[in-house]
mmCIF file of C-alpha atoms and ligand atoms in Angstrom:
data_model
loop_
_atom_site.group_PDB
_atom_site.id
_atom_site.type_symbol
_atom_site.label_atom_id
_atom_site.label_comp_id
_atom_site.label_asym_id
_atom_site.label_seq_id
_atom_site.Cartn_x
_atom_site.Cartn_y
_atom_site.Cartn_z
ATOM 1 C CA MET A 1 55.192 -8.525 72.751
ATOM 2 C CA ASN A 2 57.839 -6.351 74.388
ATOM 3 C CA SER A 3 60.053 -4.652 71.815
ATOM 4 C CA ASN A 4 63.255 -4.026 73.785
ATOM 5 C CA LEU A 5 65.334 -6.099 71.367
ATOM 6 C CA THR A 6 63.398 -5.429 68.168
ATOM 7 C CA GLY A 7 65.737 -5.253 65.197
ATOM 8 C CA THR A 8 68.533 -7.101 66.972
ATOM 9 C CA VAL A 9 70.063 -10.550 66.449
ATOM 10 C CA ALA A 10 71.153 -12.852 69.279
ATOM 11 C CA ILE A 11 73.115 -16.111 69.377
ATOM 12 C CA VAL A 12 72.467 -18.473 72.282
ATOM 13 C CA THR A 13 74.819 -21.441 72.631
ATOM 14 C CA GLY A 14 73.528 -24.548 74.364
ATOM 15 C CA ALA A 15 70.002 -23.703 73.196
ATOM 16 C CA SER A 16 68.895 -27.338 72.918
ATOM 17 C CA SER A 17 68.049 -27.625 76.632
ATOM 18 C CA GLY A 18 67.936 -25.989 80.045
ATOM 19 C CA ILE A 19 69.072 -22.401 80.474
ATOM 20 C CA GLY A 20 69.881 -21.904 76.785
ATOM 21 C CA GLU A 21 66.434 -23.040 75.643
ATOM 22 C CA ALA A 22 64.691 -20.757 78.161
ATOM 23 C CA THR A 23 66.963 -17.867 77.171
ATOM 24 C CA ALA A 24 66.234 -18.281 73.472
ATOM 25 C CA LEU A 25 62.497 -18.202 74.171
ATOM 26 C CA ARG A 26 62.904 -15.116 76.344
ATOM 27 C CA LEU A 27 65.086 -13.132 73.948
ATOM 28 C CA ALA A 28 62.736 -13.976 71.070
ATOM 29 C CA ALA A 29 59.819 -12.703 73.174
ATOM 30 C CA GLU A 30 61.804 -9.476 73.674
ATOM 31 C CA GLY A 31 61.899 -9.072 69.896
ATOM 32 C CA ALA A 32 65.345 -10.435 68.962
ATOM 33 C CA SER A 33 65.896 -12.773 66.028
ATOM 34 C CA VAL A 34 67.518 -15.702 67.808
ATOM 35 C CA ALA A 35 70.098 -18.167 66.496
ATOM 36 C CA LEU A 36 70.032 -21.481 68.360
ATOM 37 C CA VAL A 37 73.414 -23.216 68.591
ATOM 38 C CA ALA A 38 74.054 -26.708 69.997
ATOM 39 C CA ARG A 39 74.697 -30.215 68.643
ATOM 40 C CA ARG A 40 71.210 -31.807 68.880
ATOM 41 C CA ALA A 41 69.670 -30.550 65.638
ATOM 42 C CA GLU A 42 66.187 -31.990 66.167
ATOM 43 C CA ARG A 43 65.746 -30.153 69.447
ATOM 44 C CA LEU A 44 66.931 -26.907 67.866
ATOM 45 C CA GLU A 45 64.506 -27.306 64.949
ATOM 46 C CA ALA A 46 61.626 -27.940 67.372
ATOM 47 C CA LEU A 47 62.524 -24.873 69.424
ATOM 48 C CA ALA A 48 62.862 -22.718 66.295
ATOM 49 C CA ALA A 49 59.386 -23.863 65.211
ATOM 50 C CA GLN A 50 57.991 -23.021 68.665
ATOM 51 C CA ILE A 51 59.484 -19.518 68.498
ATOM 52 C CA GLU A 52 58.210 -18.935 64.964
ATOM 53 C CA GLU A 53 54.708 -20.151 65.908
ATOM 54 C CA ALA A 54 54.676 -17.553 68.697
ATOM 55 C CA GLY A 55 55.458 -14.840 66.136
ATOM 56 C CA GLY A 56 59.210 -14.666 66.665
ATOM 57 C CA THR A 57 62.168 -15.307 64.379
ATOM 58 C CA ALA A 58 64.649 -18.130 64.959
ATOM 59 C CA LEU A 59 67.383 -20.008 63.135
ATOM 60 C CA ALA A 60 68.595 -23.465 64.187
ATOM 61 C CA VAL A 61 72.372 -23.819 63.754
ATOM 62 C CA ALA A 62 73.565 -27.316 64.629
ATOM 63 C CA ALA A 63 77.242 -27.066 65.581
ATOM 64 C CA ASP A 64 79.799 -28.499 67.978
ATOM 65 C CA ILE A 65 81.421 -25.335 69.345
ATOM 66 C CA THR A 66 84.538 -27.232 70.443
ATOM 67 C CA ASP A 67 85.435 -27.439 66.754
ATOM 68 C CA ARG A 68 86.909 -24.024 65.941
ATOM 69 C CA ALA A 69 85.946 -24.095 62.276
ATOM 70 C CA ARG A 70 82.376 -25.140 63.150
ATOM 71 C CA ALA A 71 82.094 -22.366 65.743
ATOM 72 C CA GLU A 72 83.326 -19.788 63.225
ATOM 73 C CA ALA A 73 80.985 -21.127 60.542
ATOM 74 C CA ALA A 74 78.064 -20.997 62.986
ATOM 75 C CA VAL A 75 78.625 -17.285 63.653
ATOM 76 C CA GLN A 76 79.095 -16.580 59.949
ATOM 77 C CA SER A 77 75.874 -18.395 59.049
ATOM 78 C CA VAL A 78 73.952 -16.185 61.483
ATOM 79 C CA VAL A 79 75.422 -12.995 60.030
ATOM 80 C CA ASP A 80 74.780 -14.290 56.491
ATOM 81 C CA ARG A 81 71.130 -14.968 57.381
ATOM 82 C CA PHE A 82 70.321 -11.858 59.457
ATOM 83 C CA GLY A 83 72.991 -9.359 58.389
ATOM 84 C CA ARG A 84 74.208 -8.478 61.867
ATOM 85 C CA LEU A 85 74.886 -9.717 65.412
ATOM 86 C CA ASP A 86 74.000 -7.775 68.573
ATOM 87 C CA VAL A 87 74.024 -10.291 71.429
ATOM 88 C CA LEU A 88 76.095 -13.404 72.191
ATOM 89 C CA VAL A 89 75.081 -15.593 75.122
ATOM 90 C CA ASN A 90 77.894 -18.079 75.817
ATOM 91 C CA ASN A 91 75.850 -20.621 77.723
ATOM 92 C CA ALA A 92 76.860 -24.090 76.444
ATOM 93 C CA GLY A 93 78.572 -26.038 79.198
ATOM 94 C CA LEU A 94 79.381 -29.383 80.716
ATOM 95 C CA MET A 95 79.854 -30.280 84.411
ATOM 96 C CA LEU A 96 81.683 -33.542 85.037
ATOM 97 C CA LEU A 97 82.569 -33.893 88.722
ATOM 98 C CA GLY A 98 85.011 -36.126 90.561
ATOM 99 C CA PRO A 99 88.258 -36.243 92.527
ATOM 100 C CA VAL A 100 91.444 -34.945 90.952
ATOM 101 C CA VAL A 101 93.283 -37.999 92.255
ATOM 102 C CA GLY A 102 92.742 -40.705 89.669
ATOM 103 C CA ALA A 103 90.720 -38.397 87.443
ATOM 104 C CA ASP A 104 89.476 -39.377 84.016
ATOM 105 C CA VAL A 105 91.592 -36.968 81.970
ATOM 106 C CA ASP A 106 89.375 -37.477 78.915
ATOM 107 C CA GLU A 107 86.501 -35.980 80.919
ATOM 108 C CA TRP A 108 88.652 -32.966 81.826
ATOM 109 C CA GLU A 109 89.452 -32.435 78.166
ATOM 110 C CA ARG A 110 85.802 -32.655 77.125
ATOM 111 C CA MET A 111 84.803 -30.130 79.788
ATOM 112 C CA LEU A 112 87.607 -27.689 79.017
ATOM 113 C CA ALA A 113 86.791 -27.951 75.316
ATOM 114 C CA VAL A 114 83.186 -26.800 75.809
ATOM 115 C CA ASN A 115 83.391 -24.467 78.819
ATOM 116 C CA VAL A 116 86.620 -22.697 77.815
ATOM 117 C CA GLN A 117 87.659 -23.299 74.206
ATOM 118 C CA GLY A 118 84.116 -23.243 72.809
ATOM 119 C CA LEU A 119 83.429 -19.979 74.617
ATOM 120 C CA LEU A 120 86.673 -18.492 73.280
ATOM 121 C CA TYR A 121 85.984 -19.594 69.694
ATOM 122 C CA MET A 122 82.450 -18.174 69.725
ATOM 123 C CA THR A 123 83.599 -14.920 71.312
ATOM 124 C CA ASN A 124 86.452 -14.480 68.861
ATOM 125 C CA ALA A 125 84.211 -15.094 65.857
ATOM 126 C CA ALA A 126 81.426 -12.835 67.164
ATOM 127 C CA LEU A 127 83.447 -9.816 68.317
ATOM 128 C CA PRO A 128 83.936 -8.070 64.944
ATOM 129 C CA HIS A 129 80.176 -8.234 64.333
ATOM 130 C CA LEU A 130 79.333 -7.094 67.874
ATOM 131 C CA LEU A 131 81.707 -4.124 67.568
ATOM 132 C CA LYS A 132 79.990 -3.192 64.298
ATOM 133 C CA ALA A 133 76.510 -3.482 65.849
ATOM 134 C CA ALA A 134 77.650 -1.280 68.740
ATOM 135 C CA ASP A 135 78.260 1.484 66.205
ATOM 136 C CA ASP A 136 74.869 1.037 64.604
ATOM 137 C CA ASP A 137 71.150 1.538 65.180
ATOM 138 C CA PRO A 138 68.834 0.446 66.725
ATOM 139 C CA ARG A 139 70.696 0.306 70.059
ATOM 140 C CA ARG A 140 74.282 1.520 69.465
ATOM 141 C CA VAL A 141 75.351 -1.054 72.031
ATOM 142 C CA ALA A 142 76.048 -4.802 71.892
ATOM 143 C CA ASP A 143 76.267 -7.557 74.511
ATOM 144 C CA ILE A 144 78.170 -10.662 75.513
ATOM 145 C CA VAL A 145 76.780 -12.609 78.470
ATOM 146 C CA ASN A 146 78.943 -15.474 79.700
ATOM 147 C CA ILE A 147 77.261 -18.101 81.852
ATOM 148 C CA SER A 148 79.638 -18.980 84.640
ATOM 149 C CA SER A 149 78.460 -20.495 87.954
ATOM 150 C CA ILE A 150 78.632 -20.183 91.705
ATOM 151 C CA ALA A 151 81.501 -22.597 90.978
ATOM 152 C CA GLY A 152 83.277 -19.612 89.411
ATOM 153 C CA ARG A 153 83.204 -17.880 92.804
ATOM 154 C CA VAL A 154 83.615 -20.738 95.296
ATOM 155 C CA ALA A 155 85.693 -23.936 95.017
ATOM 156 C CA TRP A 156 84.698 -27.287 96.472
ATOM 157 C CA ALA A 157 86.353 -30.718 96.597
ATOM 158 C CA ASN A 158 85.345 -32.846 93.573
ATOM 159 C CA TYR A 159 84.591 -29.756 91.489
ATOM 160 C CA GLY A 160 88.252 -29.031 90.650
ATOM 161 C CA ALA A 161 88.297 -29.009 86.847
ATOM 162 C CA TYR A 162 84.789 -27.500 86.646
ATOM 163 C CA ASN A 163 85.915 -24.792 89.109
ATOM 164 C CA LEU A 164 88.931 -24.177 86.862
ATOM 165 C CA THR A 165 86.725 -23.577 83.832
ATOM 166 C CA LYS A 166 84.261 -21.292 85.606
ATOM 167 C CA PHE A 167 86.866 -19.235 87.522
ATOM 168 C CA GLY A 168 88.512 -18.872 84.117
ATOM 169 C CA VAL A 169 85.287 -17.647 82.518
ATOM 170 C CA ASN A 170 84.971 -14.980 85.242
ATOM 171 C CA GLY A 171 88.517 -13.726 84.696
ATOM 172 C CA PHE A 172 88.212 -13.697 80.916
ATOM 173 C CA THR A 173 84.880 -11.875 81.104
ATOM 174 C CA GLU A 174 86.217 -9.039 83.244
ATOM 175 C CA SER A 175 89.356 -8.682 81.119
ATOM 176 C CA LEU A 176 87.311 -8.464 77.907
ATOM 177 C CA ARG A 177 84.848 -6.070 79.556
ATOM 178 C CA GLN A 178 87.680 -3.637 80.251
ATOM 179 C CA GLU A 179 88.992 -4.048 76.701
ATOM 180 C CA VAL A 180 85.793 -3.284 74.788
ATOM 181 C CA THR A 181 83.364 -1.509 77.102
ATOM 182 C CA LYS A 182 84.323 1.962 75.887
ATOM 183 C CA ARG A 183 83.425 0.763 72.378
ATOM 184 C CA HIS A 184 79.973 -0.046 73.784
ATOM 185 C CA VAL A 185 80.210 -3.802 73.765
ATOM 186 C CA ARG A 186 78.999 -4.733 77.247
ATOM 187 C CA VAL A 187 80.539 -7.932 78.616
ATOM 188 C CA GLY A 188 79.030 -9.500 81.706
ATOM 189 C CA VAL A 189 79.034 -12.730 83.627
ATOM 190 C CA LEU A 190 76.009 -14.448 85.176
ATOM 191 C CA GLU A 191 76.716 -16.986 87.922
ATOM 192 C CA PRO A 192 73.803 -19.315 88.690
ATOM 193 C CA GLY A 193 73.466 -21.486 91.779
ATOM 194 C CA GLY A 194 71.522 -24.722 91.360
ATOM 195 C CA VAL A 195 69.138 -24.854 88.386
ATOM 196 C CA ALA A 196 66.892 -27.786 87.403
ATOM 197 C CA THR A 197 68.378 -28.844 84.030
ATOM 198 C CA GLU A 198 70.123 -31.812 82.401
ATOM 199 C CA LEU A 199 73.553 -30.526 83.497
ATOM 200 C CA GLY A 200 74.207 -33.034 86.276
ATOM 201 C CA SER A 201 72.878 -36.035 84.353
ATOM 202 C CA HIS A 202 76.166 -36.667 82.542
ATOM 203 C CA ASN A 203 77.769 -37.774 85.832
ATOM 204 C CA SER A 204 77.691 -41.271 87.334
ATOM 205 C CA GLY A 205 78.206 -43.158 90.594
ATOM 206 C CA ALA A 206 78.914 -41.130 93.748
ATOM 207 C CA MET A 207 78.889 -37.816 91.880
ATOM 208 C CA LEU A 208 75.438 -38.473 90.418
ATOM 209 C CA ASP A 209 74.230 -39.455 93.928
ATOM 210 C CA HIS A 210 75.668 -36.187 95.283
ATOM 211 C CA ILE A 211 73.817 -34.171 92.612
ATOM 212 C CA ASP A 212 70.559 -36.085 93.124
ATOM 213 C CA ASP A 213 70.788 -35.511 96.910
ATOM 214 C CA PHE A 214 71.287 -31.774 96.326
ATOM 215 C CA LEU A 215 68.338 -31.589 93.929
ATOM 216 C CA ALA A 216 66.092 -33.551 96.318
ATOM 217 C CA SER A 217 66.932 -31.343 99.297
ATOM 218 C CA THR A 218 66.935 -27.898 97.638
ATOM 219 C CA GLU A 219 64.257 -25.795 95.981
ATOM 220 C CA VAL A 220 66.447 -25.027 93.000
ATOM 221 C CA LEU A 221 66.009 -22.377 90.326
ATOM 222 C CA GLU A 222 64.197 -22.952 87.052
ATOM 223 C CA ALA A 223 65.910 -22.251 83.744
ATOM 224 C CA ARG A 224 63.576 -19.328 83.161
ATOM 225 C CA ASP A 225 64.899 -17.633 86.325
ATOM 226 C CA ILE A 226 68.301 -17.419 84.645
ATOM 227 C CA ALA A 227 66.734 -16.338 81.351
ATOM 228 C CA ASP A 228 65.156 -13.460 83.299
ATOM 229 C CA GLY A 229 68.607 -12.384 84.498
ATOM 230 C CA ILE A 230 70.090 -12.565 81.006
ATOM 231 C CA ALA A 231 67.176 -10.558 79.583
ATOM 232 C CA TYR A 232 67.731 -7.959 82.310
ATOM 233 C CA MET A 233 71.434 -7.669 81.445
ATOM 234 C CA VAL A 234 70.896 -7.172 77.708
ATOM 235 C CA THR A 235 67.989 -4.726 77.974
ATOM 236 C CA ARG A 236 69.631 -2.064 80.149
ATOM 237 C CA PRO A 237 69.921 1.437 78.728
ATOM 238 C CA ARG A 238 73.055 1.986 76.628
ATOM 239 C CA HIS A 239 74.915 3.731 79.461
ATOM 240 C CA ALA A 240 74.371 0.887 81.987
ATOM 241 C CA SER A 241 76.427 -2.326 81.916
ATOM 242 C CA ILE A 242 75.764 -5.245 84.279
ATOM 243 C CA ALA A 243 79.257 -6.670 84.713
ATOM 244 C CA GLU A 244 78.220 -9.471 87.086
ATOM 245 C CA LEU A 245 74.957 -11.079 88.215
ATOM 246 C CA TRP A 246 74.932 -13.848 90.846
ATOM 247 C CA VAL A 247 71.566 -15.650 90.904
ATOM 248 C CA MET A 248 70.987 -18.168 93.707
ATOM 249 C CA PRO A 249 68.105 -20.324 94.866
ATOM 250 C CA THR A 250 66.828 -18.748 98.092
ATOM 251 C CA ASP A 251 67.086 -22.253 99.516
ATOM 252 C CA GLN A 252 70.824 -22.669 98.717
ATOM 253 C CA ALA A 253 73.227 -21.301 101.373
HETATM 254 P P1 NDP B 301 72.129 -28.428 80.039
HETATM 255 O O1 NDP B 301 72.916 -29.693 80.122
HETATM 256 O O2 NDP B 301 70.644 -28.512 80.021
HETATM 257 O O3 NDP B 301 72.594 -27.561 78.774
HETATM 258 C C1 NDP B 301 73.899 -27.593 78.272
HETATM 259 C C2 NDP B 301 73.843 -27.157 76.824
HETATM 260 O O4 NDP B 301 75.170 -27.101 76.298
HETATM 261 C C3 NDP B 301 73.047 -28.104 75.946
HETATM 262 O O5 NDP B 301 72.169 -27.370 75.137
HETATM 263 C C4 NDP B 301 74.104 -28.776 75.097
HETATM 264 O O6 NDP B 301 73.552 -29.086 73.811
HETATM 265 C C5 NDP B 301 75.144 -27.677 74.999
HETATM 266 N N1 NDP B 301 76.442 -28.194 74.630
HETATM 267 C C6 NDP B 301 77.190 -29.111 75.304
HETATM 268 N N2 NDP B 301 78.306 -29.408 74.605
HETATM 269 C C7 NDP B 301 78.254 -28.665 73.468
HETATM 270 C C8 NDP B 301 79.099 -28.561 72.334
HETATM 271 N N3 NDP B 301 80.236 -29.264 72.247
HETATM 272 N N4 NDP B 301 78.737 -27.711 71.346
HETATM 273 C C9 NDP B 301 77.597 -27.001 71.418
HETATM 274 N N5 NDP B 301 76.750 -27.066 72.475
HETATM 275 C C10 NDP B 301 77.079 -27.893 73.472
HETATM 276 O O7 NDP B 301 72.614 -27.577 81.291
HETATM 277 P P2 NDP B 301 72.322 -26.066 81.786
HETATM 278 O O8 NDP B 301 71.274 -25.432 80.997
HETATM 279 O O9 NDP B 301 72.222 -26.146 83.239
HETATM 280 O O10 NDP B 301 73.745 -25.402 81.462
HETATM 281 C C11 NDP B 301 73.920 -24.167 80.818
HETATM 282 C C12 NDP B 301 75.082 -23.425 81.473
HETATM 283 O O11 NDP B 301 74.730 -23.075 82.801
HETATM 284 C C13 NDP B 301 76.386 -24.207 81.554
HETATM 285 O O12 NDP B 301 77.472 -23.373 81.185
HETATM 286 C C14 NDP B 301 76.479 -24.565 83.030
HETATM 287 O O13 NDP B 301 77.811 -24.740 83.455
HETATM 288 C C15 NDP B 301 75.818 -23.353 83.653
HETATM 289 N N6 NDP B 301 75.331 -23.541 85.026
HETATM 290 C C16 NDP B 301 74.319 -24.425 85.286
HETATM 291 C C17 NDP B 301 73.902 -24.623 86.589
HETATM 292 C C18 NDP B 301 72.847 -25.622 86.955
HETATM 293 O O14 NDP B 301 72.653 -25.877 88.156
HETATM 294 N N7 NDP B 301 72.132 -26.203 86.002
HETATM 295 C C19 NDP B 301 74.495 -23.870 87.706
HETATM 296 C C20 NDP B 301 75.535 -22.963 87.305
HETATM 297 C C21 NDP B 301 75.922 -22.813 86.032
HETATM 298 P P3 NDP B 301 73.912 -30.369 72.919
HETATM 299 O O15 NDP B 301 74.118 -31.533 73.842
HETATM 300 O O16 NDP B 301 72.702 -30.495 72.050
HETATM 301 O O17 NDP B 301 75.133 -29.977 72.153
#
């Protein structure tokens, strides 16, 4: 087992499926104790067992991060259990597509709550612990990786509210990077293109057809491809910060 993250503690949000699940497995293999945050407790428990069976350390923390108190309690429970926090991967997200004209405003609110507010709550709760870890052995550096999207770089019709959340994540990430980087908390954004996960499955009708057509016609990324990128970002030497990583399927123009 590689020991790049030995002695560190990482939180991965959205660890019950897709990119978050693959990232938790990867960071555990790098030696981090990994806290798994999402709502589906059974999936988190199964993943924690898988990590422990492979010789790693994991803690399942069932929480809805759109609830500020639950997000804060989730971070606190990790620090209570492991005594520190070195890495936060803000990965949990929701992509509900459709026209702005006649939009389902409830869907907008659900998406903003996860992609924006949840990320803010987790970041706010984690920062004091990350700043402390950045002053401490074994690495004297700490990390936040925010999972944005190609939709944080490029806007398309029918992606309006999702574009809003991901462009927002990019702006927030760079602002926070400038604020804390000299205190050795590295803050970076990773923007995936298409990845084979459950993300699109929450859509319906024409939007689900659009996603299915894309998936059928493109050799998309696997979740572990994004986990590779996240592992790269958080295992750089202390003096090197990856502020942005854009990971695309070769097959996606
Ligand atoms: P998945 O749908 O597989 O994963 C989303 C995760 O977010 C799930 O684990 C889900 O867990 C969690 N989640 C959703 N709502 C909440 C909530 N309220 N509280 C806590 N956790 C929550 O999709 P991906 O793995 O693809 O998505 C991960 C990230 O990658 C997202 O931010 C997405 O926008 C981004 N991304 C994905 C791309 C793709 O093509 N797949 C492309 C570009 C970016 P649970 O339901 O158990 O709470």
